[in-house]
Amino acid sequence: MQKFLSIATAVITLLIAAVSSASAQSEMPILTIAGEISHPNRGALDPFRDAFLSHKDKTFAKAFAFTRSALAALPQTKISTNVEGWPGKIELEGPRLRDALGAAGVAANATIVATALDGYTVELTPEARNANDWILAIAADGAPLSIGGRGPVWLIHGTDGKAVSQEIEATWVWALYLLEVK
Ligand SMILES: Nc1nc2c(c(=O)[nH]1)N[C@H]1C(S)=C(S)[C@@H](COP(=O)(O)O)O[C@H]1N2
Ligand SMILES: [Mo]
């Protein structure tokens, strides 16, 4: 009986280990926070595995890679915004930029460069970050953002449904995949 129990315990332990290592590898990261961070969850850029980043001449010694579930596990905020030329008001949902940066251990006085898949970049100073309630939207009107759409992540802030200037609109980054901490 005792032998059976210890074998059963060993099997369960192995299963748990298999499931947890599978879940650690089963979902792709969609947003990387790279550079001067104090809570990295991955190491330096690997030119082979990180081919896209490498092709874009990025380098970093450490980073925090967020899967969509990890972003969805942070407290979620909804904002609404409306821009001329859009079909109407849209509601965006995701974690606060502040919370994601906090999880990665980004200093409050750091400047951040946000880069999208199409190469569009926006620099966010601490002042710009604090001036608005920025979110890392992962869904719009209840539907997940997609790659090929405005995903994987849309860096944006609310405007209380009011119209915004082109200047403000230009600071919102859709197709975001990289935040570099300077
Ligand atoms: N990835 C990405 N984000 C972007 C842009 C872009 O070209 N690529 N253009 C910016 C500018 S200049 C504006 S005005 C708005 C454009 O939003 P639109 O796609 O609805 O025109 O997104 C901003 N975010
Ligand atoms: Mo624009």
PDB file of N, CA and C in Angstrom, residues 76-169:
ATOM      1  N   GLN A  76      -8.307  44.614 -15.543  1.00  0.00           N
ATOM      2  CA  GLN A  76      -8.703  45.144 -16.854  1.00  0.00           C
ATOM      3  C   GLN A  76      -9.444  46.473 -16.723  1.00  0.00           C
ATOM      4  N   THR A  77      -9.168  47.350 -17.678  1.00  0.00           N
ATOM      5  CA  THR A  77      -9.821  48.649 -17.725  1.00  0.00           C
ATOM      6  C   THR A  77     -10.487  48.807 -19.082  1.00  0.00           C
ATOM      7  N   LYS A  78     -11.636  49.493 -19.080  1.00  0.00           N
ATOM      8  CA  LYS A  78     -12.308  49.784 -20.356  1.00  0.00           C
ATOM      9  C   LYS A  78     -12.221  51.272 -20.631  1.00  0.00           C
ATOM     10  N   ILE A  79     -11.909  51.614 -21.847  1.00  0.00           N
ATOM     11  CA  ILE A  79     -11.951  53.021 -22.247  1.00  0.00           C
ATOM     12  C   ILE A  79     -12.784  53.104 -23.517  1.00  0.00           C
ATOM     13  N   SER A  80     -13.333  54.293 -23.749  1.00  0.00           N
ATOM     14  CA  SER A  80     -14.033  54.434 -25.022  1.00  0.00           C
ATOM     15  C   SER A  80     -13.466  55.626 -25.757  1.00  0.00           C
ATOM     16  N   THR A  81     -13.449  55.525 -27.045  1.00  0.00           N
ATOM     17  CA  THR A  81     -12.924  56.620 -27.831  1.00  0.00           C
ATOM     18  C   THR A  81     -13.607  56.656 -29.191  1.00  0.00           C
ATOM     19  N   ASN A  82     -13.538  57.832 -29.784  1.00  0.00           N
ATOM     20  CA  ASN A  82     -14.225  58.050 -31.048  1.00  0.00           C
ATOM     21  C   ASN A  82     -13.364  58.969 -31.896  1.00  0.00           C
ATOM     22  N   VAL A  83     -13.102  58.580 -33.080  1.00  0.00           N
ATOM     23  CA  VAL A  83     -12.235  59.365 -33.951  1.00  0.00           C
ATOM     24  C   VAL A  83     -12.929  59.553 -35.286  1.00  0.00           C
ATOM     25  N   GLU A  84     -12.740  60.744 -35.850  1.00  0.00           N
ATOM     26  CA  GLU A  84     -13.312  61.052 -37.153  1.00  0.00           C
ATOM     27  C   GLU A  84     -12.827  60.014 -38.164  1.00  0.00           C
ATOM     28  N   GLY A  85     -13.733  59.505 -38.915  1.00  0.00           N
ATOM     29  CA  GLY A  85     -13.349  58.502 -39.913  1.00  0.00           C
ATOM     30  C   GLY A  85     -13.591  57.082 -39.438  1.00  0.00           C
ATOM     31  N   TRP A  86     -13.804  56.918 -38.123  1.00  0.00           N
ATOM     32  CA  TRP A  86     -14.111  55.586 -37.595  1.00  0.00           C
ATOM     33  C   TRP A  86     -15.611  55.339 -37.744  1.00  0.00           C
ATOM     34  N   PRO A  87     -15.999  54.064 -37.658  1.00  0.00           N
ATOM     35  CA  PRO A  87     -17.431  53.771 -37.785  1.00  0.00           C
ATOM     36  C   PRO A  87     -18.259  54.345 -36.633  1.00  0.00           C
ATOM     37  N   GLY A  88     -17.616  54.721 -35.548  1.00  0.00           N
ATOM     38  CA  GLY A  88     -18.327  55.267 -34.388  1.00  0.00           C
ATOM     39  C   GLY A  88     -17.476  55.077 -33.156  1.00  0.00           C
ATOM     40  N   LYS A  89     -18.151  55.239 -31.993  1.00  0.00           N
ATOM     41  CA  LYS A  89     -17.444  55.067 -30.720  1.00  0.00           C
ATOM     42  C   LYS A  89     -17.023  53.610 -30.566  1.00  0.00           C
ATOM     43  N   ILE A  90     -15.810  53.382 -30.074  1.00  0.00           N
ATOM     44  CA  ILE A  90     -15.440  51.997 -29.789  1.00  0.00           C
ATOM     45  C   ILE A  90     -14.952  51.862 -28.353  1.00  0.00           C
ATOM     46  N   GLU A  91     -15.202  50.674 -27.816  1.00  0.00           N
ATOM     47  CA  GLU A  91     -14.813  50.403 -26.444  1.00  0.00           C
ATOM     48  C   GLU A  91     -13.632  49.436 -26.457  1.00  0.00           C
ATOM     49  N   LEU A  92     -12.543  49.875 -25.838  1.00  0.00           N
ATOM     50  CA  LEU A  92     -11.326  49.068 -25.803  1.00  0.00           C
ATOM     51  C   LEU A  92     -11.063  48.584 -24.400  1.00  0.00           C
ATOM     52  N   GLU A  93     -10.533  47.381 -24.298  1.00  0.00           N
ATOM     53  CA  GLU A  93     -10.312  46.785 -22.989  1.00  0.00           C
ATOM     54  C   GLU A  93      -8.946  46.130 -22.899  1.00  0.00           C
ATOM     55  N   GLY A  94      -8.303  46.317 -21.755  1.00  0.00           N
ATOM     56  CA  GLY A  94      -7.002  45.686 -21.509  1.00  0.00           C
ATOM     57  C   GLY A  94      -6.433  46.201 -20.201  1.00  0.00           C
ATOM     58  N   PRO A  95      -5.228  45.751 -19.850  1.00  0.00           N
ATOM     59  CA  PRO A  95      -4.623  46.243 -18.613  1.00  0.00           C
ATOM     60  C   PRO A  95      -4.083  47.657 -18.778  1.00  0.00           C
ATOM     61  N   ARG A  96      -3.904  48.325 -17.662  1.00  0.00           N
ATOM     62  CA  ARG A  96      -3.254  49.641 -17.689  1.00  0.00           C
ATOM     63  C   ARG A  96      -1.787  49.452 -18.078  1.00  0.00           C
ATOM     64  N   LEU A  97      -1.261  50.367 -18.870  1.00  0.00           N
ATOM     65  CA  LEU A  97       0.163  50.361 -19.233  1.00  0.00           C
ATOM     66  C   LEU A  97       1.000  50.332 -17.957  1.00  0.00           C
ATOM     67  N   ARG A  98       0.598  51.151 -16.996  1.00  0.00           N
ATOM     68  CA  ARG A  98       1.304  51.276 -15.716  1.00  0.00           C
ATOM     69  C   ARG A  98       1.472  49.916 -15.021  1.00  0.00           C
ATOM     70  N   ASP A  99       0.418  49.117 -15.028  1.00  0.00           N
ATOM     71  CA  ASP A  99       0.469  47.815 -14.349  1.00  0.00           C
ATOM     72  C   ASP A  99       1.409  46.841 -15.073  1.00  0.00           C
ATOM     73  N   ALA A 100       1.373  46.869 -16.393  1.00  0.00           N
ATOM     74  CA  ALA A 100       2.263  45.976 -17.161  1.00  0.00           C
ATOM     75  C   ALA A 100       3.718  46.397 -16.955  1.00  0.00           C
ATOM     76  N   LEU A 101       3.961  47.700 -16.961  1.00  0.00           N
ATOM     77  CA  LEU A 101       5.331  48.191 -16.741  1.00  0.00           C
ATOM     78  C   LEU A 101       5.783  47.845 -15.324  1.00  0.00           C
ATOM     79  N   GLY A 102       4.846  47.935 -14.379  1.00  0.00           N
ATOM     80  CA  GLY A 102       5.143  47.588 -12.989  1.00  0.00           C
ATOM     81  C   GLY A 102       5.537  46.127 -12.857  1.00  0.00           C
ATOM     82  N   ALA A 103       4.811  45.257 -13.552  1.00  0.00           N
ATOM     83  CA  ALA A 103       5.105  43.815 -13.499  1.00  0.00           C
ATOM     84  C   ALA A 103       6.509  43.533 -14.028  1.00  0.00           C
ATOM     85  N   ALA A 104       6.937  44.308 -15.012  1.00  0.00           N
ATOM     86  CA  ALA A 104       8.265  44.103 -15.605  1.00  0.00           C
ATOM     87  C   ALA A 104       9.355  44.828 -14.812  1.00  0.00           C
ATOM     88  N   GLY A 105       8.935  45.678 -13.886  1.00  0.00           N
ATOM     89  CA  GLY A 105       9.908  46.415 -13.082  1.00  0.00           C
ATOM     90  C   GLY A 105      10.538  47.570 -13.850  1.00  0.00           C
ATOM     91  N   VAL A 106       9.677  48.382 -14.462  1.00  0.00           N
ATOM     92  CA  VAL A 106      10.148  49.567 -15.193  1.00  0.00           C
ATOM     93  C   VAL A 106      10.093  50.766 -14.253  1.00  0.00           C
ATOM     94  N   ALA A 107      11.181  51.534 -14.205  1.00  0.00           N
ATOM     95  CA  ALA A 107      11.243  52.703 -13.316  1.00  0.00           C
ATOM     96  C   ALA A 107      10.250  53.772 -13.765  1.00  0.00           C
ATOM     97  N   ALA A 108       9.699  54.492 -12.779  1.00  0.00           N
ATOM     98  CA  ALA A 108       8.687  55.516 -13.060  1.00  0.00           C
ATOM     99  C   ALA A 108       9.243  56.639 -13.941  1.00  0.00           C
ATOM    100  N   ASN A 109      10.562  56.872 -13.870  1.00  0.00           N
ATOM    101  CA  ASN A 109      11.131  57.987 -14.643  1.00  0.00           C
ATOM    102  C   ASN A 109      11.724  57.548 -15.988  1.00  0.00           C
ATOM    103  N   ALA A 110      11.401  56.317 -16.407  1.00  0.00           N
ATOM    104  CA  ALA A 110      11.961  55.816 -17.676  1.00  0.00           C
ATOM    105  C   ALA A 110      11.165  56.336 -18.868  1.00  0.00           C
ATOM    106  N   THR A 111      11.872  56.545 -19.965  1.00  0.00           N
ATOM    107  CA  THR A 111      11.209  56.855 -21.235  1.00  0.00           C
ATOM    108  C   THR A 111      11.050  55.545 -21.989  1.00  0.00           C
ATOM    109  N   ILE A 112       9.901  55.416 -22.640  1.00  0.00           N
ATOM    110  CA  ILE A 112       9.584  54.155 -23.310  1.00  0.00           C
ATOM    111  C   ILE A 112       9.354  54.390 -24.793  1.00  0.00           C
ATOM    112  N   VAL A 113       9.922  53.531 -25.599  1.00  0.00           N
ATOM    113  CA  VAL A 113       9.665  53.600 -27.037  1.00  0.00           C
ATOM    114  C   VAL A 113       8.786  52.418 -27.416  1.00  0.00           C
ATOM    115  N   ALA A 114       7.609  52.758 -27.946  1.00  0.00           N
ATOM    116  CA  ALA A 114       6.641  51.739 -28.355  1.00  0.00           C
ATOM    117  C   ALA A 114       6.805  51.495 -29.848  1.00  0.00           C
ATOM    118  N   THR A 115       6.949  50.227 -30.230  1.00  0.00           N
ATOM    119  CA  THR A 115       7.140  49.892 -31.647  1.00  0.00           C
ATOM    120  C   THR A 115       6.085  48.890 -32.102  1.00  0.00           C
ATOM    121  N   ALA A 116       5.529  49.173 -33.269  1.00  0.00           N
ATOM    122  CA  ALA A 116       4.501  48.302 -33.854  1.00  0.00           C
ATOM    123  C   ALA A 116       5.105  47.415 -34.930  1.00  0.00           C
ATOM    124  N   LEU A 117       4.356  46.391 -35.307  1.00  0.00           N
ATOM    125  CA  LEU A 117       4.810  45.430 -36.325  1.00  0.00           C
ATOM    126  C   LEU A 117       5.161  46.110 -37.648  1.00  0.00           C
ATOM    127  N   ASP A 118       4.469  47.205 -37.967  1.00  0.00           N
ATOM    128  CA  ASP A 118       4.747  47.897 -39.242  1.00  0.00           C
ATOM    129  C   ASP A 118       5.901  48.891 -39.119  1.00  0.00           C
ATOM    130  N   GLY A 119       6.538  48.933 -37.926  1.00  0.00           N
ATOM    131  CA  GLY A 119       7.692  49.817 -37.733  1.00  0.00           C
ATOM    132  C   GLY A 119       7.327  51.173 -37.155  1.00  0.00           C
ATOM    133  N   TYR A 120       6.030  51.438 -36.990  1.00  0.00           N
ATOM    134  CA  TYR A 120       5.598  52.716 -36.412  1.00  0.00           C
ATOM    135  C   TYR A 120       6.089  52.796 -34.964  1.00  0.00           C
ATOM    136  N   THR A 121       6.688  53.926 -34.574  1.00  0.00           N
ATOM    137  CA  THR A 121       7.173  54.053 -33.199  1.00  0.00           C
ATOM    138  C   THR A 121       6.683  55.352 -32.575  1.00  0.00           C
ATOM    139  N   VAL A 122       6.468  55.302 -31.286  1.00  0.00           N
ATOM    140  CA  VAL A 122       6.089  56.481 -30.504  1.00  0.00           C
ATOM    141  C   VAL A 122       6.909  56.461 -29.225  1.00  0.00           C
ATOM    142  N   GLU A 123       7.472  57.628 -28.872  1.00  0.00           N
ATOM    143  CA  GLU A 123       8.222  57.725 -27.620  1.00  0.00           C
ATOM    144  C   GLU A 123       7.308  58.273 -26.528  1.00  0.00           C
ATOM    145  N   LEU A 124       7.270  57.588 -25.412  1.00  0.00           N
ATOM    146  CA  LEU A 124       6.442  58.038 -24.284  1.00  0.00           C
ATOM    147  C   LEU A 124       7.339  58.427 -23.117  1.00  0.00           C
ATOM    148  N   THR A 125       7.384  59.716 -22.846  1.00  0.00           N
ATOM    149  CA  THR A 125       8.150  60.200 -21.690  1.00  0.00           C
ATOM    150  C   THR A 125       7.325  59.915 -20.430  1.00  0.00           C
ATOM    151  N   PRO A 126       7.943  60.003 -19.237  1.00  0.00           N
ATOM    152  CA  PRO A 126       7.153  59.810 -18.014  1.00  0.00           C
ATOM    153  C   PRO A 126       5.998  60.808 -17.940  1.00  0.00           C
ATOM    154  N   GLU A 127       6.217  62.026 -18.414  1.00  0.00           N
ATOM    155  CA  GLU A 127       5.158  63.049 -18.395  1.00  0.00           C
ATOM    156  C   GLU A 127       3.990  62.611 -19.282  1.00  0.00           C
ATOM    157  N   ALA A 128       4.320  62.128 -20.471  1.00  0.00           N
ATOM    158  CA  ALA A 128       3.270  61.677 -21.404  1.00  0.00           C
ATOM    159  C   ALA A 128       2.526  60.473 -20.827  1.00  0.00           C
ATOM    160  N   ARG A 129       3.280  59.604 -20.140  1.00  0.00           N
ATOM    161  CA  ARG A 129       2.651  58.413 -19.549  1.00  0.00           C
ATOM    162  C   ARG A 129       1.686  58.795 -18.440  1.00  0.00           C
ATOM    163  N   ASN A 130       2.071  59.831 -17.673  1.00  0.00           N
ATOM    164  CA  ASN A 130       1.235  60.228 -16.533  1.00  0.00           C
ATOM    165  C   ASN A 130       0.075  61.129 -16.924  1.00  0.00           C
ATOM    166  N   ALA A 131       0.155  61.733 -18.111  1.00  0.00           N
ATOM    167  CA  ALA A 131      -0.869  62.691 -18.530  1.00  0.00           C
ATOM    168  C   ALA A 131      -2.187  62.009 -18.899  1.00  0.00           C
ATOM    169  N   ASN A 132      -2.130  60.701 -19.175  1.00  0.00           N
ATOM    170  CA  ASN A 132      -3.343  59.996 -19.589  1.00  0.00           C
ATOM    171  C   ASN A 132      -3.392  58.610 -18.983  1.00  0.00           C
ATOM    172  N   ASP A 133      -4.585  58.032 -19.021  1.00  0.00           N
ATOM    173  CA  ASP A 133      -4.774  56.678 -18.509  1.00  0.00           C
ATOM    174  C   ASP A 133      -4.561  55.701 -19.674  1.00  0.00           C
ATOM    175  N   TRP A 134      -3.297  55.413 -19.939  1.00  0.00           N
ATOM    176  CA  TRP A 134      -2.945  54.543 -21.066  1.00  0.00           C
ATOM    177  C   TRP A 134      -3.298  53.089 -20.765  1.00  0.00           C
ATOM    178  N   ILE A 135      -3.837  52.433 -21.752  1.00  0.00           N
ATOM    179  CA  ILE A 135      -4.061  50.989 -21.603  1.00  0.00           C
ATOM    180  C   ILE A 135      -3.393  50.224 -22.754  1.00  0.00           C
ATOM    181  N   LEU A 136      -3.142  48.961 -22.486  1.00  0.00           N
ATOM    182  CA  LEU A 136      -2.651  48.050 -23.520  1.00  0.00           C
ATOM    183  C   LEU A 136      -3.866  47.235 -23.948  1.00  0.00           C
ATOM    184  N   ALA A 137      -4.636  47.789 -24.866  1.00  0.00           N
ATOM    185  CA  ALA A 137      -5.889  47.132 -25.243  1.00  0.00           C
ATOM    186  C   ALA A 137      -5.613  45.829 -25.976  1.00  0.00           C
ATOM    187  N   ILE A 138      -6.375  44.802 -25.582  1.00  0.00           N
ATOM    188  CA  ILE A 138      -6.267  43.499 -26.256  1.00  0.00           C
ATOM    189  C   ILE A 138      -7.617  43.087 -26.855  1.00  0.00           C
ATOM    190  N   ALA A 139      -8.633  43.912 -26.631  1.00  0.00           N
ATOM    191  CA  ALA A 139      -9.955  43.634 -27.209  1.00  0.00           C
ATOM    192  C   ALA A 139     -10.643  44.945 -27.554  1.00  0.00           C
ATOM    193  N   ALA A 140     -11.452  44.918 -28.591  1.00  0.00           N
ATOM    194  CA  ALA A 140     -12.252  46.074 -28.999  1.00  0.00           C
ATOM    195  C   ALA A 140     -13.686  45.621 -29.187  1.00  0.00           C
ATOM    196  N   ASP A 141     -14.604  46.367 -28.536  1.00  0.00           N
ATOM    197  CA  ASP A 141     -16.033  46.010 -28.582  1.00  0.00           C
ATOM    198  C   ASP A 141     -16.250  44.526 -28.293  1.00  0.00           C
ATOM    199  N   GLY A 142     -15.488  44.025 -27.321  1.00  0.00           N
ATOM    200  CA  GLY A 142     -15.676  42.646 -26.851  1.00  0.00           C
ATOM    201  C   GLY A 142     -14.953  41.581 -27.665  1.00  0.00           C
ATOM    202  N   ALA A 143     -14.348  41.949 -28.784  1.00  0.00           N
ATOM    203  CA  ALA A 143     -13.670  40.947 -29.622  1.00  0.00           C
ATOM    204  C   ALA A 143     -12.152  41.114 -29.500  1.00  0.00           C
ATOM    205  N   PRO A 144     -11.412  40.006 -29.382  1.00  0.00           N
ATOM    206  CA  PRO A 144      -9.957  40.123 -29.268  1.00  0.00           C
ATOM    207  C   PRO A 144      -9.354  40.820 -30.496  1.00  0.00           C
ATOM    208  N   LEU A 145      -8.373  41.687 -30.252  1.00  0.00           N
ATOM    209  CA  LEU A 145      -7.643  42.299 -31.376  1.00  0.00           C
ATOM    210  C   LEU A 145      -6.829  41.200 -32.048  1.00  0.00           C
ATOM    211  N   SER A 146      -6.622  41.338 -33.338  1.00  0.00           N
ATOM    212  CA  SER A 146      -5.896  40.302 -34.077  1.00  0.00           C
ATOM    213  C   SER A 146      -4.626  40.856 -34.711  1.00  0.00           C
ATOM    214  N   ILE A 147      -3.739  39.948 -35.061  1.00  0.00           N
ATOM    215  CA  ILE A 147      -2.610  40.315 -35.912  1.00  0.00           C
ATOM    216  C   ILE A 147      -3.190  40.372 -37.322  1.00  0.00           C
ATOM    217  N   GLY A 148      -2.949  41.470 -37.991  1.00  0.00           N
ATOM    218  CA  GLY A 148      -3.618  41.717 -39.272  1.00  0.00           C
ATOM    219  C   GLY A 148      -4.726  42.734 -39.077  1.00  0.00           C
ATOM    220  N   GLY A 149      -5.186  42.845 -37.818  1.00  0.00           N
ATOM    221  CA  GLY A 149      -6.118  43.899 -37.445  1.00  0.00           C
ATOM    222  C   GLY A 149      -5.326  44.961 -36.703  1.00  0.00           C
ATOM    223  N   ARG A 150      -5.798  45.353 -35.495  1.00  0.00           N
ATOM    224  CA  ARG A 150      -5.067  46.360 -34.720  1.00  0.00           C
ATOM    225  C   ARG A 150      -4.278  45.735 -33.571  1.00  0.00           C
ATOM    226  N   GLY A 151      -4.229  44.405 -33.578  1.00  0.00           N
ATOM    227  CA  GLY A 151      -3.482  43.709 -32.534  1.00  0.00           C
ATOM    228  C   GLY A 151      -2.072  43.406 -32.950  1.00  0.00           C
ATOM    229  N   PRO A 152      -1.294  42.730 -32.096  1.00  0.00           N
ATOM    230  CA  PRO A 152      -1.805  42.053 -30.903  1.00  0.00           C
ATOM    231  C   PRO A 152      -2.233  42.991 -29.774  1.00  0.00           C
ATOM    232  N   VAL A 153      -1.653  44.191 -29.733  1.00  0.00           N
ATOM    233  CA  VAL A 153      -1.951  45.115 -28.638  1.00  0.00           C
ATOM    234  C   VAL A 153      -2.096  46.519 -29.223  1.00  0.00           C
ATOM    235  N   TRP A 154      -3.024  47.277 -28.662  1.00  0.00           N
ATOM    236  CA  TRP A 154      -3.237  48.661 -29.097  1.00  0.00           C
ATOM    237  C   TRP A 154      -2.982  49.566 -27.889  1.00  0.00           C
ATOM    238  N   LEU A 155      -1.917  50.340 -27.964  1.00  0.00           N
ATOM    239  CA  LEU A 155      -1.566  51.290 -26.895  1.00  0.00           C
ATOM    240  C   LEU A 155      -2.383  52.551 -27.114  1.00  0.00           C
ATOM    241  N   ILE A 156      -3.260  52.849 -26.171  1.00  0.00           N
ATOM    242  CA  ILE A 156      -4.237  53.921 -26.400  1.00  0.00           C
ATOM    243  C   ILE A 156      -4.735  54.445 -25.059  1.00  0.00           C
ATOM    244  N   HIS A 157      -5.313  55.632 -25.060  1.00  0.00           N
ATOM    245  CA  HIS A 157      -5.939  56.126 -23.828  1.00  0.00           C
ATOM    246  C   HIS A 157      -7.341  56.629 -24.122  1.00  0.00           C
ATOM    247  N   GLY A 158      -8.135  56.742 -23.091  1.00  0.00           N
ATOM    248  CA  GLY A 158      -9.525  57.152 -23.248  1.00  0.00           C
ATOM    249  C   GLY A 158      -9.647  58.635 -23.529  1.00  0.00           C
ATOM    250  N   THR A 159     -10.771  59.010 -24.131  1.00  0.00           N
ATOM    251  CA  THR A 159     -11.035  60.428 -24.395  1.00  0.00           C
ATOM    252  C   THR A 159     -12.468  60.764 -23.989  1.00  0.00           C
ATOM    253  N   ASP A 160     -13.060  59.926 -23.137  1.00  0.00           N
ATOM    254  CA  ASP A 160     -14.446  60.113 -22.691  1.00  0.00           C
ATOM    255  C   ASP A 160     -15.410  60.226 -23.869  1.00  0.00           C
ATOM    256  N   GLY A 161     -15.104  59.513 -24.925  1.00  0.00           N
ATOM    257  CA  GLY A 161     -15.995  59.521 -26.087  1.00  0.00           C
ATOM    258  C   GLY A 161     -15.882  60.781 -26.949  1.00  0.00           C
ATOM    259  N   LYS A 162     -15.015  61.717 -26.524  1.00  0.00           N
ATOM    260  CA  LYS A 162     -14.876  62.979 -27.282  1.00  0.00           C
ATOM    261  C   LYS A 162     -13.979  62.780 -28.495  1.00  0.00           C
ATOM    262  N   ALA A 163     -14.126  63.674 -29.452  1.00  0.00           N
ATOM    263  CA  ALA A 163     -13.253  63.646 -30.635  1.00  0.00           C
ATOM    264  C   ALA A 163     -11.843  64.053 -30.215  1.00  0.00           C
ATOM    265  N   VAL A 164     -10.848  63.581 -30.924  1.00  0.00           N
ATOM    266  CA  VAL A 164      -9.462  63.943 -30.593  1.00  0.00           C
ATOM    267  C   VAL A 164      -8.746  64.504 -31.819  1.00  0.00           C
ATOM    268  N   SER A 165      -7.670  65.238 -31.551  1.00  0.00           N
ATOM    269  CA  SER A 165      -6.872  65.807 -32.640  1.00  0.00           C
ATOM    270  C   SER A 165      -6.038  64.708 -33.293  1.00  0.00           C
ATOM    271  N   GLN A 166      -5.616  64.972 -34.508  1.00  0.00           N
ATOM    272  CA  GLN A 166      -4.718  64.058 -35.245  1.00  0.00           C
ATOM    273  C   GLN A 166      -3.423  63.851 -34.472  1.00  0.00           C
ATOM    274  N   GLU A 167      -3.020  64.907 -33.760  1.00  0.00           N
ATOM    275  CA  GLU A 167      -1.772  64.853 -32.982  1.00  0.00           C
ATOM    276  C   GLU A 167      -1.849  63.803 -31.877  1.00  0.00           C
ATOM    277  N   ILE A 168      -2.985  63.790 -31.192  1.00  0.00           N
ATOM    278  CA  ILE A 168      -3.183  62.796 -30.124  1.00  0.00           C
ATOM    279  C   ILE A 168      -3.344  61.410 -30.734  1.00  0.00           C
ATOM    280  N   GLU A 169      -4.134  61.348 -31.771  1.00  0.00           N
ATOM    281  CA  GLU A 169      -4.377  60.069 -32.436  1.00  0.00           C
ATOM    282  C   GLU A 169      -3.061  59.429 -32.885  1.00  0.00           C
TER     283      GLU A 169
END
